[in-house]
Structures are given as structure tokens and as C-alpha cells.
Amino acid sequence: MQREDAAQLHQFVLHAALDIVQDLAWTTSAMFLKAIDRFNDLVVSVYVTAGHTRFMLLHDSRNEDGIKSFFQEVHELYIKILLNPLYLPGSRITSSHFDTKVRALARKYL
Amino acid sequence: MIGVGKIKQYSNILEKPLSKGKQEVSLSAFAFLFSELVQYNQTRVDNIAELERRLEDAGYAVGARVLELLCHRDKGNRRETRLLGILSFVHSTVWKVLFGKVADSLEKGTEHEDEYMISEKDLLVNKYISIPKDMGTFNCGAFVAGIVRGVLDGAGFPAVVTAHFVPMEGLQRPRTTILIKFAEEVLQREARLG
């Protein structure tokens, strides 16, 4: 029960932070937006791409450089997925290879 | 042995590094491919407007990808947040990568606040195409209009983009103008950002 609640809470916090990202994205031309929202001891960090695709990370530690590098590498992977003409921009990414690579990056940087 | 050479084989597209891109692609190959694209769609539509829309949709998909790729590759991961910024991005960077040169001109519309025009004396996609009289105002530049719309839409500047022929004295063929009409929200946000 505890774990289920936690997962739903995480999703809720991330979605609630989306509004903040919308406004913040127009104030700067940088892609990495650092920590934009806090909830108890959890922090939401966001990276916005040129096409306004948002990478959001919910975490508890404070490792800004690691998180920035993580986002940059995920961005490159995302561009490679996007260049596939058969991928509809904005749809779910179903590649298991992509999943494996992102998890490996997470282990490396976070 | 065939296949064994200097090119490293990657098991998956994600392993392959994002290349700098070949600077040049065969013009004739592109002309043939584009001509086939137009002919393919021509047999599947009932009217000119539908044909133009299909070309535009094809360009839209290209535009969305070009935006992400170029911002990452050529702009060092900096997004455009202002109107003039994104317009000059389209006019110079995008045009340079797609057509090998910057666009001939970028003008602001005199009649309406929300209109801008990018003009090109000899647009690549129209170079080898002549429009028969019975097709009226059809313009294959709709493909390029779609690319521009894809770039603008992806960057958060929704707009209606169309291609038009503008006859110019002194030139045998009319020049092509891409007309960009921004949505109301874009102008409001620009005013708010000051």
C-alpha cells in the first residue's frame, strides 16, 4: 500500500510542477532549468528542449552537475529517437533499448 | 570481403553518434524524390487544396526534427524564446542547412502586425517544376512552408504559413514568398515579455 501511494504521489508532484515549467521556459534561453519545485524533501529538476519537450526528474539528493550531464545525454538519445520518421513526436517511446540506456545513464550520473 | 570495411557496424541506432551531417546531397536525387512525392500525392487527392495540405504535412514532420537537431548541433543547446530570434533562426540557420545559403530576404508585413515574409528568388523545390494553368495558385513551396510551420510550432510560436508566387520585373520566373502569420497568443506573449 505504501509503495503504491508513493508512486502516485511522485506522479502527482511531477504533473503539478508542469505549470511552473510552462512559465519558466519563456524567461530563459537555457535548456537546463535546475530545481524548480520542492515538495517535502523531494526536488523536481527540469530540462526543456528546443521543441519544448520536457525532461523532468524527481529526486531527493542535490547533485546538480550530475543531473545536468544526465539530462544532456538523455537529450542526445531523444534526438536520435526523434529523427526516426516513423516516430510520432509526442508519443510514447517504446524502444526497450532506449529504456536500457536511460537506466544505465541514471546509474552512472545519479 | 563485402561489408567488412572502415565503417563501424552499430547494433542499434542509439549507439551511433549524432553525425555532423554530410554538407551536400545530390541535387538530382532530391529533385527526383520530390517530384515523385508530388506525383504520388497528386493521384490520391481530389483537389488542389488537399494536395497543398499533404505537401505541407510532409514538411511539418521535417520541420519538427530539424528544429531539435539544429538547436542541439549548431546552437549549443540554447532555445529561442523571442519572435525575432526564431525568425532569424529560420531565415539563416535552417535555410543554410537545408538549401546551402541563407534566405534572400526577411521582411515584416506592412499591413498586419502579425505577418512576416521570407523570400527566395529561386526556391529549390520550385526550381524544376512549372505549374500548369489549370492548377491555379498551387505552389510546391507548400512543402517548405510546412517545414517552416514545423519549426515555428515546435518552438512554441504557432503560425499559419503559406507559399506564394510574386512576379518580379527583371526576373523570368516569379520569386517565391513564404508568408508567416502568427497566432494571437504569440503576439500577446511577445508583448508580455517586453
PDB file of C-alpha atoms in Angstrom:
ATOM      1  CA  MET A   1       0.000   0.000   0.000  1.00  0.00           C
ATOM      2  CA  GLN A   2       2.831   2.301   0.960  1.00  0.00           C
ATOM      3  CA  ARG A   3       4.722   1.812  -2.288  1.00  0.00           C
ATOM      4  CA  GLU A   4       1.641   2.299  -4.412  1.00  0.00           C
ATOM      5  CA  ASP A   5       0.846   5.568  -2.663  1.00  0.00           C
ATOM      6  CA  ALA A   6       4.395   6.759  -3.068  1.00  0.00           C
ATOM      7  CA  ALA A   7       4.361   6.115  -6.811  1.00  0.00           C
ATOM      8  CA  GLN A   8       1.086   8.012  -7.233  1.00  0.00           C
ATOM      9  CA  LEU A   9       2.385  10.849  -5.102  1.00  0.00           C
ATOM     10  CA  HIS A  10       5.517  11.142  -7.230  1.00  0.00           C
ATOM     11  CA  GLN A  11       3.442  11.315 -10.392  1.00  0.00           C
ATOM     12  CA  PHE A  12       1.195  13.961  -8.838  1.00  0.00           C
ATOM     13  CA  VAL A  13       4.124  16.134  -7.782  1.00  0.00           C
ATOM     14  CA  LEU A  14       5.663  15.936 -11.248  1.00  0.00           C
ATOM     15  CA  HIS A  15       2.438  16.854 -13.016  1.00  0.00           C
ATOM     16  CA  ALA A  16       1.792  19.727 -10.625  1.00  0.00           C
ATOM     17  CA  ALA A  17       5.200  21.124 -11.498  1.00  0.00           C
ATOM     18  CA  LEU A  18       4.308  21.246 -15.204  1.00  0.00           C
ATOM     19  CA  ASP A  19       2.576  24.618 -14.857  1.00  0.00           C
ATOM     20  CA  ILE A  20       5.666  26.163 -13.334  1.00  0.00           C
ATOM     21  CA  VAL A  21       7.763  24.831 -16.198  1.00  0.00           C
ATOM     22  CA  GLN A  22       5.436  26.409 -18.754  1.00  0.00           C
ATOM     23  CA  ASP A  23       6.020  29.901 -17.397  1.00  0.00           C
ATOM     24  CA  LEU A  24       9.672  29.445 -16.567  1.00  0.00           C
ATOM     25  CA  ALA A  25      10.568  28.127 -20.016  1.00  0.00           C
ATOM     26  CA  TRP A  26       9.879  31.528 -21.586  1.00  0.00           C
ATOM     27  CA  THR A  27      12.081  33.520 -19.229  1.00  0.00           C
ATOM     28  CA  THR A  28      15.388  31.940 -20.226  1.00  0.00           C
ATOM     29  CA  SER A  29      17.058  30.551 -23.333  1.00  0.00           C
ATOM     30  CA  ALA A  30      18.922  27.896 -21.357  1.00  0.00           C
ATOM     31  CA  MET A  31      17.744  24.313 -21.547  1.00  0.00           C
ATOM     32  CA  PHE A  32      18.582  23.100 -18.041  1.00  0.00           C
ATOM     33  CA  LEU A  33      16.190  24.725 -15.591  1.00  0.00           C
ATOM     34  CA  LYS A  34      17.660  23.313 -12.373  1.00  0.00           C
ATOM     35  CA  ALA A  35      15.402  22.734  -9.373  1.00  0.00           C
ATOM     36  CA  ILE A  36      12.061  24.390  -9.961  1.00  0.00           C
ATOM     37  CA  ASP A  37       9.806  22.983  -7.282  1.00  0.00           C
ATOM     38  CA  ARG A  38      10.037  21.409  -3.871  1.00  0.00           C
ATOM     39  CA  PHE A  39       7.730  19.013  -2.055  1.00  0.00           C
ATOM     40  CA  ASN A  40       8.736  17.965   1.472  1.00  0.00           C
ATOM     41  CA  ASP A  41      12.226  16.618   0.840  1.00  0.00           C
ATOM     42  CA  LEU A  42      11.717  15.851  -2.863  1.00  0.00           C
ATOM     43  CA  VAL A  43      13.022  18.183  -5.549  1.00  0.00           C
ATOM     44  CA  VAL A  44      11.869  18.485  -9.170  1.00  0.00           C
ATOM     45  CA  SER A  45      14.510  19.340 -11.776  1.00  0.00           C
ATOM     46  CA  VAL A  46      13.584  20.072 -15.371  1.00  0.00           C
ATOM     47  CA  TYR A  47      15.347  20.227 -18.759  1.00  0.00           C
ATOM     48  CA  VAL A  48      13.437  21.756 -21.705  1.00  0.00           C
ATOM     49  CA  THR A  49      14.486  21.001 -25.301  1.00  0.00           C
ATOM     50  CA  ALA A  50      14.160  23.265 -28.354  1.00  0.00           C
ATOM     51  CA  GLY A  51      10.899  21.589 -29.294  1.00  0.00           C
ATOM     52  CA  HIS A  52       9.563  22.204 -25.775  1.00  0.00           C
ATOM     53  CA  THR A  53       9.822  18.565 -24.797  1.00  0.00           C
ATOM     54  CA  ARG A  54      10.282  18.434 -21.022  1.00  0.00           C
ATOM     55  CA  PHE A  55      12.540  16.004 -19.192  1.00  0.00           C
ATOM     56  CA  MET A  56      11.531  16.023 -15.535  1.00  0.00           C
ATOM     57  CA  LEU A  57      13.373  14.359 -12.691  1.00  0.00           C
ATOM     58  CA  LEU A  58      12.039  13.852  -9.179  1.00  0.00           C
ATOM     59  CA  HIS A  59      14.885  13.285  -6.737  1.00  0.00           C
ATOM     60  CA  ASP A  60      15.985  13.774  -3.179  1.00  0.00           C
ATOM     61  CA  SER A  61      19.694  14.444  -3.373  1.00  0.00           C
ATOM     62  CA  ARG A  62      21.418  17.584  -4.620  1.00  0.00           C
ATOM     63  CA  ASN A  63      23.872  16.699  -7.354  1.00  0.00           C
ATOM     64  CA  GLU A  64      23.364  19.451  -9.891  1.00  0.00           C
ATOM     65  CA  ASP A  65      26.289  18.728 -12.207  1.00  0.00           C
ATOM     66  CA  GLY A  66      25.464  15.051 -12.338  1.00  0.00           C
ATOM     67  CA  ILE A  67      21.856  15.816 -13.116  1.00  0.00           C
ATOM     68  CA  LYS A  68      22.829  18.293 -15.841  1.00  0.00           C
ATOM     69  CA  SER A  69      25.101  15.735 -17.543  1.00  0.00           C
ATOM     70  CA  PHE A  70      22.391  13.091 -17.217  1.00  0.00           C
ATOM     71  CA  PHE A  71      19.878  15.368 -18.938  1.00  0.00           C
ATOM     72  CA  GLN A  72      22.316  16.236 -21.725  1.00  0.00           C
ATOM     73  CA  GLU A  73      22.947  12.601 -22.530  1.00  0.00           C
ATOM     74  CA  VAL A  74      19.232  11.762 -22.429  1.00  0.00           C
ATOM     75  CA  HIS A  75      18.679  14.709 -24.785  1.00  0.00           C
ATOM     76  CA  GLU A  76      21.036  13.178 -27.348  1.00  0.00           C
ATOM     77  CA  LEU A  77      19.244   9.843 -27.095  1.00  0.00           C
ATOM     78  CA  TYR A  78      15.925  11.625 -27.515  1.00  0.00           C
ATOM     79  CA  ILE A  79      17.091  13.369 -30.684  1.00  0.00           C
ATOM     80  CA  LYS A  80      18.129  10.038 -32.165  1.00  0.00           C
ATOM     81  CA  ILE A  81      14.665   8.625 -31.429  1.00  0.00           C
ATOM     82  CA  LEU A  82      13.028  11.752 -32.849  1.00  0.00           C
ATOM     83  CA  LEU A  83      14.935  11.515 -36.140  1.00  0.00           C
ATOM     84  CA  ASN A  84      13.130   8.259 -36.859  1.00  0.00           C
ATOM     85  CA  PRO A  85      10.482   9.245 -39.451  1.00  0.00           C
ATOM     86  CA  LEU A  86       8.197   6.543 -38.113  1.00  0.00           C
ATOM     87  CA  TYR A  87       8.192   8.014 -34.609  1.00  0.00           C
ATOM     88  CA  LEU A  88       5.317  10.424 -33.954  1.00  0.00           C
ATOM     89  CA  PRO A  89       6.663  13.368 -31.938  1.00  0.00           C
ATOM     90  CA  GLY A  90       4.992  13.475 -28.551  1.00  0.00           C
ATOM     91  CA  SER A  91       4.016   9.842 -28.476  1.00  0.00           C
ATOM     92  CA  ARG A  92       5.256   7.215 -26.060  1.00  0.00           C
ATOM     93  CA  ILE A  93       8.800   5.929 -26.622  1.00  0.00           C
ATOM     94  CA  THR A  94       8.539   2.156 -26.674  1.00  0.00           C
ATOM     95  CA  SER A  95      12.112   1.186 -27.547  1.00  0.00           C
ATOM     96  CA  SER A  96      13.479  -1.183 -24.916  1.00  0.00           C
ATOM     97  CA  HIS A  97      16.989  -0.222 -25.982  1.00  0.00           C
ATOM     98  CA  PHE A  98      16.221   3.386 -25.087  1.00  0.00           C
ATOM     99  CA  ASP A  99      14.947   2.217 -21.692  1.00  0.00           C
ATOM    100  CA  THR A 100      18.129   0.254 -21.007  1.00  0.00           C
ATOM    101  CA  LYS A 101      20.356   3.167 -21.988  1.00  0.00           C
ATOM    102  CA  VAL A 102      18.492   5.685 -19.828  1.00  0.00           C
ATOM    103  CA  ARG A 103      18.706   3.367 -16.813  1.00  0.00           C
ATOM    104  CA  ALA A 104      22.429   2.897 -17.415  1.00  0.00           C
ATOM    105  CA  LEU A 105      22.861   6.687 -17.552  1.00  0.00           C
ATOM    106  CA  ALA A 106      20.861   7.044 -14.356  1.00  0.00           C
ATOM    107  CA  ARG A 107      23.163   4.613 -12.588  1.00  0.00           C
ATOM    108  CA  LYS A 108      26.172   6.465 -13.916  1.00  0.00           C
ATOM    109  CA  TYR A 109      25.199  10.048 -13.058  1.00  0.00           C
ATOM    110  CA  LEU A 110      22.702   9.879 -10.231  1.00  0.00           C
TER     111      LEU A 110
ATOM    112  CA  MET B   1      35.008  -9.320 -48.418  1.00  0.00           C
ATOM    113  CA  ILE B   2      31.989  -7.129 -48.983  1.00  0.00           C
ATOM    114  CA  GLY B   3      30.702  -5.393 -45.896  1.00  0.00           C
ATOM    115  CA  VAL B   4      33.910  -5.532 -43.954  1.00  0.00           C
ATOM    116  CA  GLY B   5      35.402  -2.111 -44.197  1.00  0.00           C
ATOM    117  CA  LYS B   6      36.207   1.091 -42.392  1.00  0.00           C
ATOM    118  CA  ILE B   7      32.582   1.706 -41.393  1.00  0.00           C
ATOM    119  CA  LYS B   8      31.928   0.504 -37.850  1.00  0.00           C
ATOM    120  CA  GLN B   9      28.728  -1.517 -37.567  1.00  0.00           C
ATOM    121  CA  TYR B  10      26.397  -0.364 -34.806  1.00  0.00           C
ATOM    122  CA  SER B  11      23.865  -2.750 -33.347  1.00  0.00           C
ATOM    123  CA  ASN B  12      21.327  -0.034 -32.718  1.00  0.00           C
ATOM    124  CA  ILE B  13      20.633   3.483 -33.949  1.00  0.00           C
ATOM    125  CA  LEU B  14      21.022   4.773 -30.424  1.00  0.00           C
ATOM    126  CA  GLU B  15      24.655   3.670 -30.313  1.00  0.00           C
ATOM    127  CA  LYS B  16      25.558   5.617 -33.421  1.00  0.00           C
ATOM    128  CA  PRO B  17      26.832   9.132 -32.638  1.00  0.00           C
ATOM    129  CA  LEU B  18      24.885  12.097 -34.000  1.00  0.00           C
ATOM    130  CA  SER B  19      26.894  12.998 -37.076  1.00  0.00           C
ATOM    131  CA  LYS B  20      27.873  16.456 -38.253  1.00  0.00           C
ATOM    132  CA  GLY B  21      25.914  15.609 -41.378  1.00  0.00           C
ATOM    133  CA  LYS B  22      27.032  15.460 -44.974  1.00  0.00           C
ATOM    134  CA  GLN B  23      27.225  19.041 -46.185  1.00  0.00           C
ATOM    135  CA  GLU B  24      25.964  18.155 -49.635  1.00  0.00           C
ATOM    136  CA  VAL B  25      23.362  15.824 -51.040  1.00  0.00           C
ATOM    137  CA  SER B  26      22.857  15.113 -54.746  1.00  0.00           C
ATOM    138  CA  LEU B  27      20.522  17.759 -56.233  1.00  0.00           C
ATOM    139  CA  SER B  28      19.188  15.449 -58.907  1.00  0.00           C
ATOM    140  CA  ALA B  29      18.436  12.755 -56.340  1.00  0.00           C
ATOM    141  CA  PHE B  30      16.437  15.259 -54.320  1.00  0.00           C
ATOM    142  CA  ALA B  31      14.662  16.644 -57.410  1.00  0.00           C
ATOM    143  CA  PHE B  32      13.593  13.140 -58.450  1.00  0.00           C
ATOM    144  CA  LEU B  33      12.474  12.245 -54.945  1.00  0.00           C
ATOM    145  CA  PHE B  34      10.478  15.450 -54.551  1.00  0.00           C
ATOM    146  CA  SER B  35       8.905  15.080 -57.978  1.00  0.00           C
ATOM    147  CA  GLU B  36       7.834  11.572 -57.017  1.00  0.00           C
ATOM    148  CA  LEU B  37       6.406  12.867 -53.728  1.00  0.00           C
ATOM    149  CA  VAL B  38       4.255  15.390 -55.614  1.00  0.00           C
ATOM    150  CA  GLN B  39       3.122  12.852 -58.204  1.00  0.00           C
ATOM    151  CA  TYR B  40       2.302  10.258 -55.543  1.00  0.00           C
ATOM    152  CA  ASN B  41       0.071  12.682 -53.718  1.00  0.00           C
ATOM    153  CA  GLN B  42      -1.499  14.021 -56.907  1.00  0.00           C
ATOM    154  CA  THR B  43      -3.114  10.679 -57.675  1.00  0.00           C
ATOM    155  CA  ARG B  44      -4.582  10.409 -54.213  1.00  0.00           C
ATOM    156  CA  VAL B  45      -6.339  13.733 -53.811  1.00  0.00           C
ATOM    157  CA  ASP B  46      -9.453  15.313 -55.316  1.00  0.00           C
ATOM    158  CA  ASN B  47      -8.457  18.965 -55.340  1.00  0.00           C
ATOM    159  CA  ILE B  48      -5.554  21.396 -55.204  1.00  0.00           C
ATOM    160  CA  ALA B  49      -6.100  22.451 -51.598  1.00  0.00           C
ATOM    161  CA  GLU B  50      -5.801  18.853 -50.433  1.00  0.00           C
ATOM    162  CA  LEU B  51      -2.555  18.410 -52.413  1.00  0.00           C
ATOM    163  CA  GLU B  52      -1.077  21.517 -50.861  1.00  0.00           C
ATOM    164  CA  ARG B  53      -2.107  20.339 -47.418  1.00  0.00           C
ATOM    165  CA  ARG B  54      -0.416  16.969 -47.907  1.00  0.00           C
ATOM    166  CA  LEU B  55       2.845  18.568 -49.024  1.00  0.00           C
ATOM    167  CA  GLU B  56       2.655  20.882 -46.022  1.00  0.00           C
ATOM    168  CA  ASP B  57       2.127  17.977 -43.631  1.00  0.00           C
ATOM    169  CA  ALA B  58       5.141  16.220 -45.097  1.00  0.00           C
ATOM    170  CA  GLY B  59       7.185  19.374 -44.499  1.00  0.00           C
ATOM    171  CA  TYR B  60       5.831  19.743 -40.945  1.00  0.00           C
ATOM    172  CA  ALA B  61       7.386  16.438 -39.883  1.00  0.00           C
ATOM    173  CA  VAL B  62      10.735  17.575 -41.303  1.00  0.00           C
ATOM    174  CA  GLY B  63      10.493  20.939 -39.547  1.00  0.00           C
ATOM    175  CA  ALA B  64       9.886  19.454 -36.106  1.00  0.00           C
ATOM    176  CA  ARG B  65      13.007  17.325 -36.386  1.00  0.00           C
ATOM    177  CA  VAL B  66      15.169  19.994 -37.978  1.00  0.00           C
ATOM    178  CA  LEU B  67      14.425  22.335 -35.062  1.00  0.00           C
ATOM    179  CA  GLU B  68      15.626  19.887 -32.392  1.00  0.00           C
ATOM    180  CA  LEU B  69      18.651  18.718 -34.358  1.00  0.00           C
ATOM    181  CA  LEU B  70      19.913  22.178 -35.289  1.00  0.00           C
ATOM    182  CA  CYS B  71      19.434  23.675 -31.837  1.00  0.00           C
ATOM    183  CA  HIS B  72      21.465  20.831 -30.413  1.00  0.00           C
ATOM    184  CA  ARG B  73      24.127  20.738 -33.110  1.00  0.00           C
ATOM    185  CA  ASP B  74      24.623  24.342 -34.202  1.00  0.00           C
ATOM    186  CA  LYS B  75      23.253  26.450 -31.387  1.00  0.00           C
ATOM    187  CA  GLY B  76      24.897  24.782 -28.409  1.00  0.00           C
ATOM    188  CA  ASN B  77      21.658  23.926 -26.655  1.00  0.00           C
ATOM    189  CA  ARG B  78      20.122  27.370 -26.459  1.00  0.00           C
ATOM    190  CA  ARG B  79      16.406  27.734 -27.081  1.00  0.00           C
ATOM    191  CA  GLU B  80      14.793  30.670 -28.861  1.00  0.00           C
ATOM    192  CA  THR B  81      12.240  32.498 -26.764  1.00  0.00           C
ATOM    193  CA  ARG B  82      11.701  35.684 -28.783  1.00  0.00           C
ATOM    194  CA  LEU B  83       9.915  36.205 -32.081  1.00  0.00           C
ATOM    195  CA  LEU B  84      12.784  37.888 -33.924  1.00  0.00           C
ATOM    196  CA  GLY B  85      15.124  35.231 -32.585  1.00  0.00           C
ATOM    197  CA  ILE B  86      13.176  32.335 -34.016  1.00  0.00           C
ATOM    198  CA  LEU B  87      12.593  34.173 -37.316  1.00  0.00           C
ATOM    199  CA  SER B  88      16.283  34.846 -37.847  1.00  0.00           C
ATOM    200  CA  PHE B  89      16.977  31.234 -36.814  1.00  0.00           C
ATOM    201  CA  VAL B  90      14.679  30.063 -39.637  1.00  0.00           C
ATOM    202  CA  HIS B  91      15.985  32.643 -42.094  1.00  0.00           C
ATOM    203  CA  SER B  92      19.690  31.856 -41.565  1.00  0.00           C
ATOM    204  CA  THR B  93      20.456  28.580 -39.780  1.00  0.00           C
ATOM    205  CA  VAL B  94      17.600  26.440 -41.112  1.00  0.00           C
ATOM    206  CA  TRP B  95      17.903  27.796 -44.651  1.00  0.00           C
ATOM    207  CA  LYS B  96      21.677  27.322 -44.612  1.00  0.00           C
ATOM    208  CA  VAL B  97      21.371  23.677 -43.600  1.00  0.00           C
ATOM    209  CA  LEU B  98      18.504  22.885 -45.958  1.00  0.00           C
ATOM    210  CA  PHE B  99      19.451  24.904 -49.049  1.00  0.00           C
ATOM    211  CA  GLY B 100      23.132  25.748 -48.570  1.00  0.00           C
ATOM    212  CA  LYS B 101      22.535  29.506 -48.345  1.00  0.00           C
ATOM    213  CA  VAL B 102      20.640  31.980 -46.177  1.00  0.00           C
ATOM    214  CA  ALA B 103      17.233  33.106 -47.442  1.00  0.00           C
ATOM    215  CA  ASP B 104      17.187  36.090 -49.780  1.00  0.00           C
ATOM    216  CA  SER B 105      15.183  38.342 -47.514  1.00  0.00           C
ATOM    217  CA  LEU B 106      13.152  38.523 -44.314  1.00  0.00           C
ATOM    218  CA  GLU B 107      10.516  41.271 -44.179  1.00  0.00           C
ATOM    219  CA  LYS B 108       7.854  42.379 -41.782  1.00  0.00           C
ATOM    220  CA  GLY B 109       4.385  42.773 -43.268  1.00  0.00           C
ATOM    221  CA  THR B 110       3.269  46.371 -43.675  1.00  0.00           C
ATOM    222  CA  GLU B 111      -0.458  45.798 -43.376  1.00  0.00           C
ATOM    223  CA  HIS B 112      -0.640  43.489 -40.361  1.00  0.00           C
ATOM    224  CA  GLU B 113       1.386  43.288 -37.168  1.00  0.00           C
ATOM    225  CA  ASP B 114       1.478  39.506 -37.171  1.00  0.00           C
ATOM    226  CA  GLU B 115       2.752  38.885 -40.703  1.00  0.00           C
ATOM    227  CA  TYR B 116       6.318  38.212 -41.825  1.00  0.00           C
ATOM    228  CA  MET B 117       7.689  37.147 -45.202  1.00  0.00           C
ATOM    229  CA  ILE B 118      10.734  35.131 -46.181  1.00  0.00           C
ATOM    230  CA  SER B 119      11.506  35.432 -49.880  1.00  0.00           C
ATOM    231  CA  GLU B 120      13.640  33.373 -52.182  1.00  0.00           C
ATOM    232  CA  LYS B 121      14.364  34.169 -55.831  1.00  0.00           C
ATOM    233  CA  ASP B 122      14.648  30.563 -56.873  1.00  0.00           C
ATOM    234  CA  LEU B 123      13.308  28.169 -54.248  1.00  0.00           C
ATOM    235  CA  LEU B 124      14.892  24.739 -54.559  1.00  0.00           C
ATOM    236  CA  VAL B 125      11.660  22.795 -54.627  1.00  0.00           C
ATOM    237  CA  ASN B 126      10.198  25.013 -57.372  1.00  0.00           C
ATOM    238  CA  LYS B 127      13.362  25.033 -59.465  1.00  0.00           C
ATOM    239  CA  TYR B 128      12.420  22.186 -61.754  1.00  0.00           C
ATOM    240  CA  ILE B 129       8.644  22.456 -61.531  1.00  0.00           C
ATOM    241  CA  SER B 130       6.303  24.526 -63.692  1.00  0.00           C
ATOM    242  CA  ILE B 131       2.667  24.787 -62.709  1.00  0.00           C
ATOM    243  CA  PRO B 132       0.075  24.197 -65.467  1.00  0.00           C
ATOM    244  CA  LYS B 133      -2.540  26.993 -65.850  1.00  0.00           C
ATOM    245  CA  ASP B 134      -5.420  24.845 -64.704  1.00  0.00           C
ATOM    246  CA  MET B 135      -3.864  24.351 -61.277  1.00  0.00           C
ATOM    247  CA  GLY B 136      -4.416  27.955 -60.360  1.00  0.00           C
ATOM    248  CA  THR B 137      -2.477  29.155 -57.363  1.00  0.00           C
ATOM    249  CA  PHE B 138      -0.910  25.842 -56.417  1.00  0.00           C
ATOM    250  CA  ASN B 139       2.680  26.180 -55.199  1.00  0.00           C
ATOM    251  CA  CYS B 140       5.032  23.296 -54.430  1.00  0.00           C
ATOM    252  CA  GLY B 141       6.705  25.634 -51.986  1.00  0.00           C
ATOM    253  CA  ALA B 142       3.951  24.388 -49.677  1.00  0.00           C
ATOM    254  CA  PHE B 143       6.487  21.754 -48.666  1.00  0.00           C
ATOM    255  CA  VAL B 144       8.902  24.423 -47.460  1.00  0.00           C
ATOM    256  CA  ALA B 145       6.010  26.307 -45.853  1.00  0.00           C
ATOM    257  CA  GLY B 146       5.309  23.102 -43.939  1.00  0.00           C
ATOM    258  CA  ILE B 147       8.931  22.892 -42.801  1.00  0.00           C
ATOM    259  CA  VAL B 148       8.794  26.471 -41.504  1.00  0.00           C
ATOM    260  CA  ARG B 149       5.499  25.780 -39.753  1.00  0.00           C
ATOM    261  CA  GLY B 150       7.002  22.681 -38.143  1.00  0.00           C
ATOM    262  CA  VAL B 151       9.941  24.690 -36.808  1.00  0.00           C
ATOM    263  CA  LEU B 152       7.780  27.543 -35.502  1.00  0.00           C
ATOM    264  CA  ASP B 153       5.146  25.265 -33.992  1.00  0.00           C
ATOM    265  CA  GLY B 154       7.748  23.135 -32.242  1.00  0.00           C
ATOM    266  CA  ALA B 155       9.416  26.184 -30.761  1.00  0.00           C
ATOM    267  CA  GLY B 156       6.129  27.430 -29.334  1.00  0.00           C
ATOM    268  CA  PHE B 157       5.213  30.046 -31.988  1.00  0.00           C
ATOM    269  CA  PRO B 158       2.076  28.673 -33.682  1.00  0.00           C
ATOM    270  CA  ALA B 159       1.527  30.227 -37.092  1.00  0.00           C
ATOM    271  CA  VAL B 160      -0.201  29.771 -40.443  1.00  0.00           C
ATOM    272  CA  VAL B 161       2.466  29.506 -43.136  1.00  0.00           C
ATOM    273  CA  THR B 162       1.778  29.602 -46.880  1.00  0.00           C
ATOM    274  CA  ALA B 163       3.811  29.857 -50.073  1.00  0.00           C
ATOM    275  CA  HIS B 164       3.048  32.350 -52.832  1.00  0.00           C
ATOM    276  CA  PHE B 165       4.442  33.341 -56.188  1.00  0.00           C
ATOM    277  CA  VAL B 166       5.302  37.024 -56.539  1.00  0.00           C
ATOM    278  CA  PRO B 167       6.130  38.142 -60.068  1.00  0.00           C
ATOM    279  CA  MET B 168       9.157  40.397 -60.158  1.00  0.00           C
ATOM    280  CA  GLU B 169      10.158  42.600 -63.023  1.00  0.00           C
ATOM    281  CA  GLY B 170      13.533  41.745 -64.423  1.00  0.00           C
ATOM    282  CA  LEU B 171      13.167  38.091 -63.454  1.00  0.00           C
ATOM    283  CA  GLN B 172      11.902  35.445 -65.840  1.00  0.00           C
ATOM    284  CA  ARG B 173      10.304  33.349 -63.137  1.00  0.00           C
ATOM    285  CA  PRO B 174       8.367  34.762 -60.203  1.00  0.00           C
ATOM    286  CA  ARG B 175      10.080  34.673 -56.836  1.00  0.00           C
ATOM    287  CA  THR B 176       8.597  32.553 -54.055  1.00  0.00           C
ATOM    288  CA  THR B 177       7.497  34.164 -50.814  1.00  0.00           C
ATOM    289  CA  ILE B 178       6.792  32.223 -47.641  1.00  0.00           C
ATOM    290  CA  LEU B 179       4.132  34.144 -45.726  1.00  0.00           C
ATOM    291  CA  ILE B 180       4.073  33.609 -41.950  1.00  0.00           C
ATOM    292  CA  LYS B 181       1.043  34.728 -39.953  1.00  0.00           C
ATOM    293  CA  PHE B 182       1.492  34.287 -36.228  1.00  0.00           C
ATOM    294  CA  ALA B 183      -1.322  33.304 -33.873  1.00  0.00           C
ATOM    295  CA  GLU B 184      -2.727  35.853 -31.432  1.00  0.00           C
ATOM    296  CA  GLU B 185      -1.127  34.211 -28.389  1.00  0.00           C
ATOM    297  CA  VAL B 186       2.358  34.660 -29.827  1.00  0.00           C
ATOM    298  CA  LEU B 187       1.947  38.423 -30.100  1.00  0.00           C
ATOM    299  CA  GLN B 188       0.433  38.622 -26.621  1.00  0.00           C
ATOM    300  CA  ARG B 189       3.333  36.706 -25.129  1.00  0.00           C
ATOM    301  CA  GLU B 190       5.846  38.854 -27.007  1.00  0.00           C
ATOM    302  CA  ALA B 191       4.199  41.977 -25.623  1.00  0.00           C
ATOM    303  CA  ARG B 192       4.253  40.487 -22.121  1.00  0.00           C
ATOM    304  CA  LEU B 193       7.942  39.591 -22.362  1.00  0.00           C
ATOM    305  CA  GLY B 194       8.666  43.168 -23.415  1.00  0.00           C
TER     306      GLY B 194
END
